[in-house]
Amino acid sequence: MIYLDHAATTPVPQEVADTVCRTLVNQFGNPSSQYPAGREAKALVARSRETVAQALGCEAERLVFTSCGTESDNWAIRLAAHRGRHTGKHIVTTAVEHSAVLETCRRLEQEGCTATYLRPDRNGNITAAQVAEALREDTVLVSVMLVNNESGCVFPIREIADVLRARGSKALLHTDAVQGFLKVPFRADSLGADLISISGHKVGAPKGVGALYLGERVRNPLPLLAGGGQENGLRSGTEATAQLAGFAKAVELRRKHLDDDLARMAGIKAYALERLLAIDGVERVGDGAAPHILAVSLAGYPSANVVEELGAQGICISAGSACHRGRASHVWEAMGLDRRVKAGVLRVSFGPETRKDEIDALAEALQRHRDARFPLL
Ligand code: PLP
């Protein structure tokens, strides 16, 4: 299989899987238990938190483990709306956020909030000036992602934070950094965001684990789950020790050669762009700068057909977010792409292990698809 869909999820390295299995079998104690096996499990959770926090660039006590990026996004937005309820009910976000953010905002709208959805330019970019313009006295939350999962565009979170500070806004700043963590270097403690969502399975960890960074302005946050008081009373529930150990191991492995890996991924992306643009009818979509995501379009050739045909040949790419499951992407819609371009968008995404010969195979398969069919639009 040629796997070129690392923005959807990533392969789990054997070492991570071994860590997960070893923890499941040998360290199955409940971290709340008051005997050595429990204390051992508790220490393992603490070590995992330390490792992930270090990679994120914050103190361990600022990080709460969750079950996924979606959970982190939902919680961040709801807690910000709850915190600001006496100040206002206005949210600023973008029209190209992941559905975990958009759907939560829509639900809050049904509950009485109002939301402004900033539209990107044709290249997929959002500016801090747009946020400044949308900001109101009653804005309680600004939620802008760090890296768009479909276009690969990197949004200016630091600049947006500066806008909020300069305006003396009480709004919290949330960023969905699920696609940015360990792909686009940043430190949580200097990015300027109050809330940062990340997810394990985008960096080689098992599915079912994520985290939310809570900055110092987030005092007395609304707990997500009530119960036994785990995660500092913020998210009760017996800790997923094996997943957490796997998350930490994956992060440790990714950080080992991070700079080299990111440079190699950027090189692979440049190579893929050159090979794909050489195919008649292929054009680039957006100008995403993230090293692991490239969006192109074989204009007029429905992407669902391409994805399926290449998939049958063992080449995995996507038409956009895996979450759309065949529906047209709101991201391409918001970017105002031409109908034929929009219909043919393909997202190719890379990991540290992606090789040039895999890109060659993709380019050849796409060329064959193009040669064998007529555009439908
Ligand atoms: N946010 C972004 C930008 C994503 O790309 C994804 C996953 O595709 C998520 C949130 C959701 O993360 P998870 O799959 O861990 O729920």
CSV table of C-alpha atoms and ligand atoms in Angstrom, one decimal:
chain,number,residue,atom,x,y,z
A,1,MET,CA,0.0,0.0,0.0
A,2,ILE,CA,1.2,3.5,-0.8
A,3,TYR,CA,-0.2,5.6,2.0
A,4,LEU,CA,-0.4,9.3,1.2
A,5,ASP,CA,-3.2,10.4,3.5
A,6,HIS,CA,-1.3,11.3,6.7
A,7,ALA,CA,-3.7,14.2,7.4
A,8,ALA,CA,-6.5,11.6,7.9
A,9,THR,CA,-4.5,9.5,10.2
A,10,THR,CA,-0.9,8.1,10.5
A,11,PRO,CA,0.6,4.7,10.7
A,12,VAL,CA,1.5,3.5,14.2
A,13,PRO,CA,5.2,2.6,14.5
A,14,GLN,CA,5.9,-0.9,15.9
A,15,GLU,CA,7.6,0.7,18.9
A,16,VAL,CA,4.5,2.6,19.8
A,17,ALA,CA,2.3,-0.5,19.4
A,18,ASP,CA,4.7,-2.5,21.6
A,19,THR,CA,4.5,0.2,24.3
A,20,VAL,CA,0.7,0.2,24.1
A,21,CYS,CA,0.6,-3.7,24.4
A,22,ARG,CA,3.1,-3.8,27.2
A,23,THR,CA,1.2,-1.2,29.2
A,24,LEU,CA,-2.1,-3.0,28.6
A,25,VAL,CA,-0.8,-6.3,29.8
A,26,ASN,CA,1.9,-5.4,32.4
A,27,GLN,CA,0.7,-2.1,33.8
A,28,PHE,CA,-3.0,-2.5,33.9
A,29,GLY,CA,-3.4,-0.9,37.4
A,30,ASN,CA,-5.9,1.9,37.9
A,31,PRO,CA,-4.0,5.1,38.5
A,32,SER,CA,-6.3,6.0,41.4
A,33,SER,CA,-5.5,2.8,43.3
A,34,GLN,CA,-3.5,3.1,46.5
A,35,TYR,CA,-1.1,0.2,46.0
A,36,PRO,CA,2.1,-0.1,44.0
A,37,ALA,CA,0.4,-1.2,40.7
A,38,GLY,CA,-1.9,1.9,41.0
A,39,ARG,CA,1.0,4.2,41.8
A,40,GLU,CA,3.0,2.8,38.9
A,41,ALA,CA,0.1,3.6,36.5
A,42,LYS,CA,-0.3,7.1,38.0
A,43,ALA,CA,3.4,7.7,37.5
A,44,LEU,CA,3.1,6.5,33.9
A,45,VAL,CA,0.3,9.0,33.2
A,46,ALA,CA,2.4,11.8,34.8
A,47,ARG,CA,5.4,10.8,32.6
A,48,SER,CA,3.2,10.7,29.5
A,49,ARG,CA,1.9,14.2,30.3
A,50,GLU,CA,5.4,15.5,30.8
A,51,THR,CA,6.5,14.2,27.4
A,52,VAL,CA,3.6,15.6,25.5
A,53,ALA,CA,3.7,18.9,27.3
A,54,GLN,CA,7.4,19.2,26.5
A,55,ALA,CA,6.7,18.7,22.8
A,56,LEU,CA,3.9,21.2,23.0
A,57,GLY,CA,6.1,23.7,24.8
A,58,CYS,CA,4.2,24.1,28.1
A,59,GLU,CA,4.2,23.0,31.7
A,60,ALA,CA,2.6,19.6,32.3
A,61,GLU,CA,-0.1,20.9,34.6
A,62,ARG,CA,-1.4,23.0,31.7
A,63,LEU,CA,-2.3,19.9,29.7
A,64,VAL,CA,-5.5,17.8,30.1
A,65,PHE,CA,-5.7,14.5,28.3
A,66,THR,CA,-8.9,13.9,26.2
A,67,SER,CA,-10.0,11.1,23.9
A,68,CYS,CA,-9.4,13.0,20.6
A,69,GLY,CA,-9.1,16.3,18.8
A,70,THR,CA,-12.8,16.5,18.4
A,71,GLU,CA,-13.3,16.3,22.2
A,72,SER,CA,-10.7,18.9,22.8
A,73,ASP,CA,-12.3,21.3,20.3
A,74,ASN,CA,-15.8,20.8,21.7
A,75,TRP,CA,-14.7,21.3,25.2
A,76,ALA,CA,-12.5,24.4,24.4
A,77,ILE,CA,-15.4,26.1,22.7
A,78,ARG,CA,-18.0,25.3,25.2
A,79,LEU,CA,-15.8,26.3,28.1
A,80,ALA,CA,-14.9,29.6,26.5
A,81,ALA,CA,-18.6,30.3,25.8
A,82,HIS,CA,-19.5,29.4,29.4
A,83,ARG,CA,-16.7,31.5,30.9
A,84,GLY,CA,-17.7,34.6,28.9
A,85,ARG,CA,-21.5,34.2,29.4
A,86,HIS,CA,-21.7,37.4,31.5
A,87,THR,CA,-19.7,39.4,29.0
A,88,GLY,CA,-21.4,38.4,25.7
A,89,LYS,CA,-22.3,35.6,23.3
A,90,HIS,CA,-20.4,36.4,20.2
A,91,ILE,CA,-17.9,34.0,18.7
A,92,VAL,CA,-15.4,34.6,15.8
A,93,THR,CA,-14.2,31.6,13.9
A,94,THR,CA,-13.5,30.7,10.3
A,95,ALA,CA,-15.7,29.1,7.6
A,96,VAL,CA,-12.9,26.5,7.0
A,97,GLU,CA,-12.5,25.0,10.5
A,98,HIS,CA,-12.8,21.3,11.1
A,99,SER,CA,-16.4,20.2,11.7
A,100,ALA,CA,-15.5,19.6,15.3
A,101,VAL,CA,-15.3,23.4,15.7
A,102,LEU,CA,-18.0,24.3,13.2
A,103,GLU,CA,-20.7,22.0,14.5
A,104,THR,CA,-20.0,23.1,18.1
A,105,CYS,CA,-20.3,26.7,17.1
A,106,ARG,CA,-23.6,25.9,15.3
A,107,ARG,CA,-25.0,24.2,18.3
A,108,LEU,CA,-24.0,27.2,20.4
A,109,GLU,CA,-25.9,29.4,17.9
A,110,GLN,CA,-29.0,27.3,18.5
A,111,GLU,CA,-28.5,28.0,22.2
A,112,GLY,CA,-28.4,31.8,21.8
A,113,CYS,CA,-24.9,32.7,20.7
A,114,THR,CA,-24.0,34.4,17.5
A,115,ALA,CA,-21.0,33.5,15.4
A,116,THR,CA,-19.1,35.2,12.6
A,117,TYR,CA,-17.5,32.8,10.2
A,118,LEU,CA,-14.5,34.5,8.4
A,119,ARG,CA,-14.0,33.5,4.8
A,120,PRO,CA,-10.6,32.7,3.4
A,121,ASP,CA,-9.2,34.3,0.2
A,122,ARG,CA,-8.9,32.2,-2.9
A,123,ASN,CA,-5.6,30.8,-1.7
A,124,GLY,CA,-7.2,29.6,1.5
A,125,ASN,CA,-5.7,32.2,3.8
A,126,ILE,CA,-7.2,34.1,6.8
A,127,THR,CA,-5.6,37.3,8.2
A,128,ALA,CA,-5.4,38.8,11.6
A,129,ALA,CA,-6.9,41.9,10.1
A,130,GLN,CA,-10.1,40.0,9.4
A,131,VAL,CA,-10.3,38.9,13.0
A,132,ALA,CA,-9.7,42.5,14.1
A,133,GLU,CA,-12.6,43.7,12.0
A,134,ALA,CA,-14.9,41.0,13.3
A,135,LEU,CA,-14.1,41.5,17.0
A,136,ARG,CA,-16.8,43.0,19.1
A,137,GLU,CA,-17.2,44.1,22.7
A,138,ASP,CA,-19.3,41.0,23.3
A,139,THR,CA,-16.9,38.6,21.6
A,140,VAL,CA,-16.1,35.8,24.1
A,141,LEU,CA,-14.2,33.4,21.9
A,142,VAL,CA,-12.0,33.5,18.8
A,143,SER,CA,-11.4,30.1,17.4
A,144,VAL,CA,-9.0,29.8,14.4
A,145,MET,CA,-7.1,26.7,13.5
A,146,LEU,CA,-3.3,26.6,13.2
A,147,VAL,CA,-3.2,24.5,10.0
A,148,ASN,CA,-6.1,23.8,7.8
A,149,ASN,CA,-6.5,20.1,7.3
A,150,GLU,CA,-7.5,20.3,3.6
A,151,SER,CA,-5.5,23.2,2.1
A,152,GLY,CA,-2.5,23.0,4.5
A,153,CYS,CA,-2.7,26.8,5.0
A,154,VAL,CA,-1.1,28.0,8.2
A,155,PHE,CA,-3.1,30.7,10.0
A,156,PRO,CA,-1.4,33.6,11.9
A,157,ILE,CA,-2.3,32.7,15.5
A,158,ARG,CA,0.4,34.8,17.1
A,159,GLU,CA,-0.7,37.8,15.1
A,160,ILE,CA,-4.3,37.1,16.1
A,161,ALA,CA,-3.3,36.9,19.7
A,162,ASP,CA,-1.6,40.3,19.4
A,163,VAL,CA,-4.7,41.8,17.9
A,164,LEU,CA,-6.7,40.5,20.9
A,165,ARG,CA,-4.2,41.9,23.4
A,166,ALA,CA,-4.0,45.3,21.6
A,167,ARG,CA,-7.7,45.6,21.7
A,168,GLY,CA,-7.9,44.6,25.3
A,169,SER,CA,-10.4,41.9,24.3
A,170,LYS,CA,-11.6,39.6,27.0
A,171,ALA,CA,-12.2,36.9,24.4
A,172,LEU,CA,-10.3,33.6,24.8
A,173,LEU,CA,-8.3,32.5,21.8
A,174,HIS,CA,-8.6,28.8,20.9
A,175,THR,CA,-6.6,27.2,18.2
A,176,ASP,CA,-7.2,23.7,16.7
A,177,ALA,CA,-3.6,22.6,16.3
A,178,VAL,CA,-4.5,19.0,15.4
A,179,GLN,CA,-2.7,19.4,12.1
A,180,GLY,CA,0.0,21.8,13.4
A,181,PHE,CA,1.4,19.8,16.3
A,182,LEU,CA,4.8,18.5,15.4
A,183,LYS,CA,4.3,19.7,11.8
A,184,VAL,CA,4.6,23.5,12.1
A,185,PRO,CA,6.9,24.4,15.0
A,186,PHE,CA,5.3,26.4,17.8
A,187,ARG,CA,5.4,26.6,21.6
A,188,ALA,CA,2.1,26.7,23.5
A,189,ASP,CA,3.5,29.1,26.1
A,190,SER,CA,4.5,31.7,23.5
A,191,LEU,CA,1.9,31.1,20.7
A,192,GLY,CA,-0.6,33.4,22.5
A,193,ALA,CA,-3.5,31.0,22.4
A,194,ASP,CA,-5.4,30.3,25.6
A,195,LEU,CA,-6.7,26.9,24.4
A,196,ILE,CA,-4.9,24.5,22.1
A,197,SER,CA,-6.3,21.2,20.8
A,198,ILE,CA,-4.1,18.4,19.7
A,199,SER,CA,-4.8,14.7,18.7
A,200,GLY,CA,-2.5,11.7,19.0
A,201,HIS,CA,-3.4,9.8,15.9
A,202,LYS,CA,-2.1,12.5,13.6
A,203,VAL,CA,1.5,11.9,15.0
A,204,GLY,CA,1.8,8.1,15.1
A,205,ALA,CA,-0.1,7.5,18.3
A,206,PRO,CA,-3.1,5.2,18.6
A,207,LYS,CA,-6.6,6.6,17.9
A,208,GLY,CA,-8.6,7.6,21.0
A,209,VAL,CA,-6.3,10.0,22.6
A,210,GLY,CA,-5.8,13.8,22.5
A,211,ALA,CA,-5.2,16.7,24.7
A,212,LEU,CA,-6.2,20.3,25.5
A,213,TYR,CA,-3.8,23.0,26.6
A,214,LEU,CA,-5.4,25.4,29.1
A,215,GLY,CA,-3.4,28.7,29.4
A,216,GLU,CA,-3.2,30.8,32.5
A,217,ARG,CA,-6.1,33.1,31.5
A,218,VAL,CA,-8.4,30.0,31.6
A,219,ARG,CA,-9.1,30.2,35.3
A,220,ASN,CA,-11.6,27.7,36.9
A,221,PRO,CA,-12.5,26.0,33.6
A,222,LEU,CA,-15.8,24.3,33.2
A,223,PRO,CA,-15.1,20.6,33.7
A,224,LEU,CA,-15.9,18.4,30.8
A,225,LEU,CA,-16.9,15.3,32.7
A,226,ALA,CA,-18.0,15.0,36.3
A,227,GLY,CA,-17.0,11.9,38.3
A,228,GLY,CA,-14.0,10.6,40.2
A,229,GLY,CA,-12.0,13.8,39.7
A,230,GLN,CA,-9.3,12.6,37.4
A,231,GLU,CA,-7.3,15.1,35.2
A,232,ASN,CA,-7.3,17.6,38.0
A,233,GLY,CA,-11.1,17.4,38.3
A,234,LEU,CA,-11.6,18.6,34.8
A,235,ARG,CA,-12.2,15.4,32.9
A,236,SER,CA,-13.2,12.5,35.1
A,237,GLY,CA,-12.9,8.9,34.0
A,238,THR,CA,-10.2,6.3,34.5
A,239,GLU,CA,-7.2,7.3,32.5
A,240,ALA,CA,-6.6,5.5,29.2
A,241,THR,CA,-3.1,4.5,30.4
A,242,ALA,CA,-2.1,2.4,27.4
A,243,GLN,CA,-3.1,5.1,24.9
A,244,LEU,CA,-1.4,7.7,26.9
A,245,ALA,CA,1.8,5.7,27.0
A,246,GLY,CA,1.5,5.2,23.3
A,247,PHE,CA,0.9,8.9,22.7
A,248,ALA,CA,4.1,9.8,24.7
A,249,LYS,CA,6.1,7.2,22.8
A,250,ALA,CA,4.9,8.4,19.4
A,251,VAL,CA,5.7,12.0,20.4
A,252,GLU,CA,9.1,10.9,21.6
A,253,LEU,CA,9.8,9.2,18.3
A,254,ARG,CA,8.6,12.1,16.2
A,255,ARG,CA,10.7,14.5,18.1
A,256,LYS,CA,13.9,12.5,17.6
A,257,HIS,CA,14.6,13.8,14.1
A,258,LEU,CA,11.9,16.4,13.9
A,259,ASP,CA,13.8,19.2,12.0
A,260,ASP,CA,15.2,16.7,9.5
A,261,ASP,CA,11.9,15.0,9.0
A,262,LEU,CA,10.0,18.3,8.5
A,263,ALA,CA,12.6,19.4,5.9
A,264,ARG,CA,12.3,16.0,4.2
A,265,MET,CA,8.5,16.3,4.1
A,266,ALA,CA,8.7,19.8,2.6
A,267,GLY,CA,11.1,18.4,0.0
A,268,ILE,CA,8.6,15.5,-0.8
A,269,LYS,CA,5.8,18.1,-1.1
A,270,ALA,CA,7.8,20.2,-3.5
A,271,TYR,CA,8.6,17.1,-5.5
A,272,ALA,CA,5.0,16.0,-5.5
A,273,LEU,CA,3.9,19.4,-6.7
A,274,GLU,CA,6.3,19.3,-9.6
A,275,ARG,CA,5.3,15.8,-10.6
A,276,LEU,CA,1.6,16.4,-10.3
A,277,LEU,CA,1.6,19.8,-12.0
A,278,ALA,CA,3.3,18.1,-15.0
A,279,ILE,CA,0.0,16.3,-15.7
A,280,ASP,CA,-2.1,18.1,-18.2
A,281,GLY,CA,-5.1,19.6,-16.4
A,282,VAL,CA,-3.7,19.5,-12.8
A,283,GLU,CA,-3.5,22.7,-10.9
A,284,ARG,CA,-2.6,23.6,-7.4
A,285,VAL,CA,-5.3,24.5,-4.9
A,286,GLY,CA,-4.5,27.1,-2.3
A,287,ASP,CA,-1.0,27.9,-1.2
A,288,GLY,CA,-0.8,25.9,2.0
A,289,ALA,CA,2.6,26.2,3.6
A,290,ALA,CA,2.4,23.2,6.0
A,291,PRO,CA,5.0,20.6,5.0
A,292,HIS,CA,2.7,17.6,5.0
A,293,ILE,CA,-0.4,18.7,3.1
A,294,LEU,CA,-0.8,19.4,-0.6
A,295,ALA,CA,-4.0,20.2,-2.4
A,296,VAL,CA,-4.3,19.9,-6.2
A,297,SER,CA,-7.2,19.5,-8.6
A,298,LEU,CA,-7.6,17.5,-11.7
A,299,ALA,CA,-10.2,19.9,-12.9
A,300,GLY,CA,-13.4,18.4,-14.1
A,301,TYR,CA,-12.6,14.8,-13.1
A,302,PRO,CA,-14.7,14.1,-10.0
A,303,SER,CA,-12.4,13.4,-7.1
A,304,ALA,CA,-14.5,10.6,-5.6
A,305,ASN,CA,-13.8,8.6,-8.8
A,306,VAL,CA,-10.1,9.3,-8.6
A,307,VAL,CA,-9.8,8.4,-4.9
A,308,GLU,CA,-11.7,5.2,-5.5
A,309,GLU,CA,-9.8,4.1,-8.6
A,310,LEU,CA,-6.4,4.9,-7.0
A,311,GLY,CA,-7.5,3.2,-3.8
A,312,ALA,CA,-8.2,0.1,-5.8
A,313,GLN,CA,-4.6,0.2,-7.0
A,314,GLY,CA,-3.4,0.5,-3.4
A,315,ILE,CA,-2.7,4.3,-3.4
A,316,CYS,CA,-4.4,6.1,-0.6
A,317,ILE,CA,-5.2,9.8,-1.0
A,318,SER,CA,-8.4,11.8,-0.3
A,319,ALA,CA,-10.7,14.4,-1.7
A,320,GLY,CA,-10.4,16.4,1.6
A,321,SER,CA,-11.2,15.7,5.2
A,322,ALA,CA,-11.9,12.0,6.0
A,323,CYS,CA,-14.8,13.3,8.0
A,324,HIS,CA,-16.7,14.5,4.9
A,325,ARG,CA,-17.2,10.9,3.7
A,326,GLY,CA,-17.9,11.9,0.1
A,327,ARG,CA,-19.7,15.2,0.8
A,328,ALA,CA,-18.4,18.3,-1.0
A,329,SER,CA,-15.9,20.1,1.3
A,330,HIS,CA,-16.9,23.4,2.9
A,331,VAL,CA,-13.3,24.4,2.6
A,332,TRP,CA,-13.2,24.5,-1.2
A,333,GLU,CA,-16.6,26.1,-1.2
A,334,ALA,CA,-15.4,28.8,1.2
A,335,MET,CA,-12.4,29.4,-1.0
A,336,GLY,CA,-14.7,30.1,-3.9
A,337,LEU,CA,-13.1,27.6,-6.2
A,338,ASP,CA,-14.4,27.3,-9.7
A,339,ARG,CA,-17.0,24.5,-10.1
A,340,ARG,CA,-14.7,22.3,-12.2
A,341,VAL,CA,-11.7,22.8,-10.0
A,342,LYS,CA,-13.8,22.2,-6.9
A,343,ALA,CA,-15.1,18.9,-8.3
A,344,GLY,CA,-11.6,17.6,-8.9
A,345,VAL,CA,-9.7,18.5,-5.7
A,346,LEU,CA,-7.3,15.9,-4.3
A,347,ARG,CA,-5.5,16.1,-1.0
A,348,VAL,CA,-2.2,14.4,-0.8
A,349,SER,CA,-0.5,14.3,2.6
A,350,PHE,CA,2.9,13.0,3.7
A,351,GLY,CA,4.6,11.6,6.7
A,352,PRO,CA,8.3,11.3,7.7
A,353,GLU,CA,8.5,8.0,5.9
A,354,THR,CA,7.1,9.1,2.5
A,355,ARG,CA,9.4,8.3,-0.4
A,356,LYS,CA,9.8,9.8,-3.8
A,357,ASP,CA,9.0,6.5,-5.6
A,358,GLU,CA,5.6,6.6,-3.9
A,359,ILE,CA,5.0,10.1,-5.4
A,360,ASP,CA,6.1,8.7,-8.8
A,361,ALA,CA,3.5,5.9,-8.5
A,362,LEU,CA,0.8,8.4,-7.6
A,363,ALA,CA,1.7,10.7,-10.5
A,364,GLU,CA,1.7,7.8,-12.9
A,365,ALA,CA,-1.7,6.5,-11.6
A,366,LEU,CA,-3.2,9.9,-11.9
A,367,GLN,CA,-1.9,10.3,-15.4
A,368,ARG,CA,-3.4,7.0,-16.4
A,369,HIS,CA,-6.7,8.0,-14.9
A,370,ARG,CA,-6.7,11.2,-16.9
A,371,ASP,CA,-5.7,9.5,-20.1
A,372,ALA,CA,-8.4,6.8,-19.8
A,373,ARG,CA,-11.4,9.1,-19.0
A,374,PHE,CA,-13.1,12.2,-20.1
A,375,PRO,CA,-13.8,15.0,-17.7
A,376,LEU,CA,-17.4,14.8,-16.4
A,377,LEU,CA,-17.7,18.6,-15.9
B,1,PLP,N1,-9.2,19.2,13.8
B,1,PLP,C1,-8.6,19.0,12.7
B,1,PLP,C2,-7.9,20.2,12.0
B,1,PLP,C3,-8.4,17.7,12.1
B,1,PLP,O1,-7.8,17.5,11.0
B,1,PLP,C4,-9.1,16.6,12.8
B,1,PLP,C5,-9.0,15.3,12.3
B,1,PLP,O2,-9.0,15.1,11.1
B,1,PLP,C6,-9.7,16.9,14.0
B,1,PLP,C7,-9.8,18.2,14.5
B,1,PLP,C8,-10.4,15.8,14.8
B,1,PLP,O3,-9.4,15.1,15.5
B,1,PLP,P1,-9.8,13.6,16.0
B,1,PLP,O4,-9.9,12.7,14.8
B,1,PLP,O5,-8.7,13.2,16.9
B,1,PLP,O6,-11.1,13.7,16.6
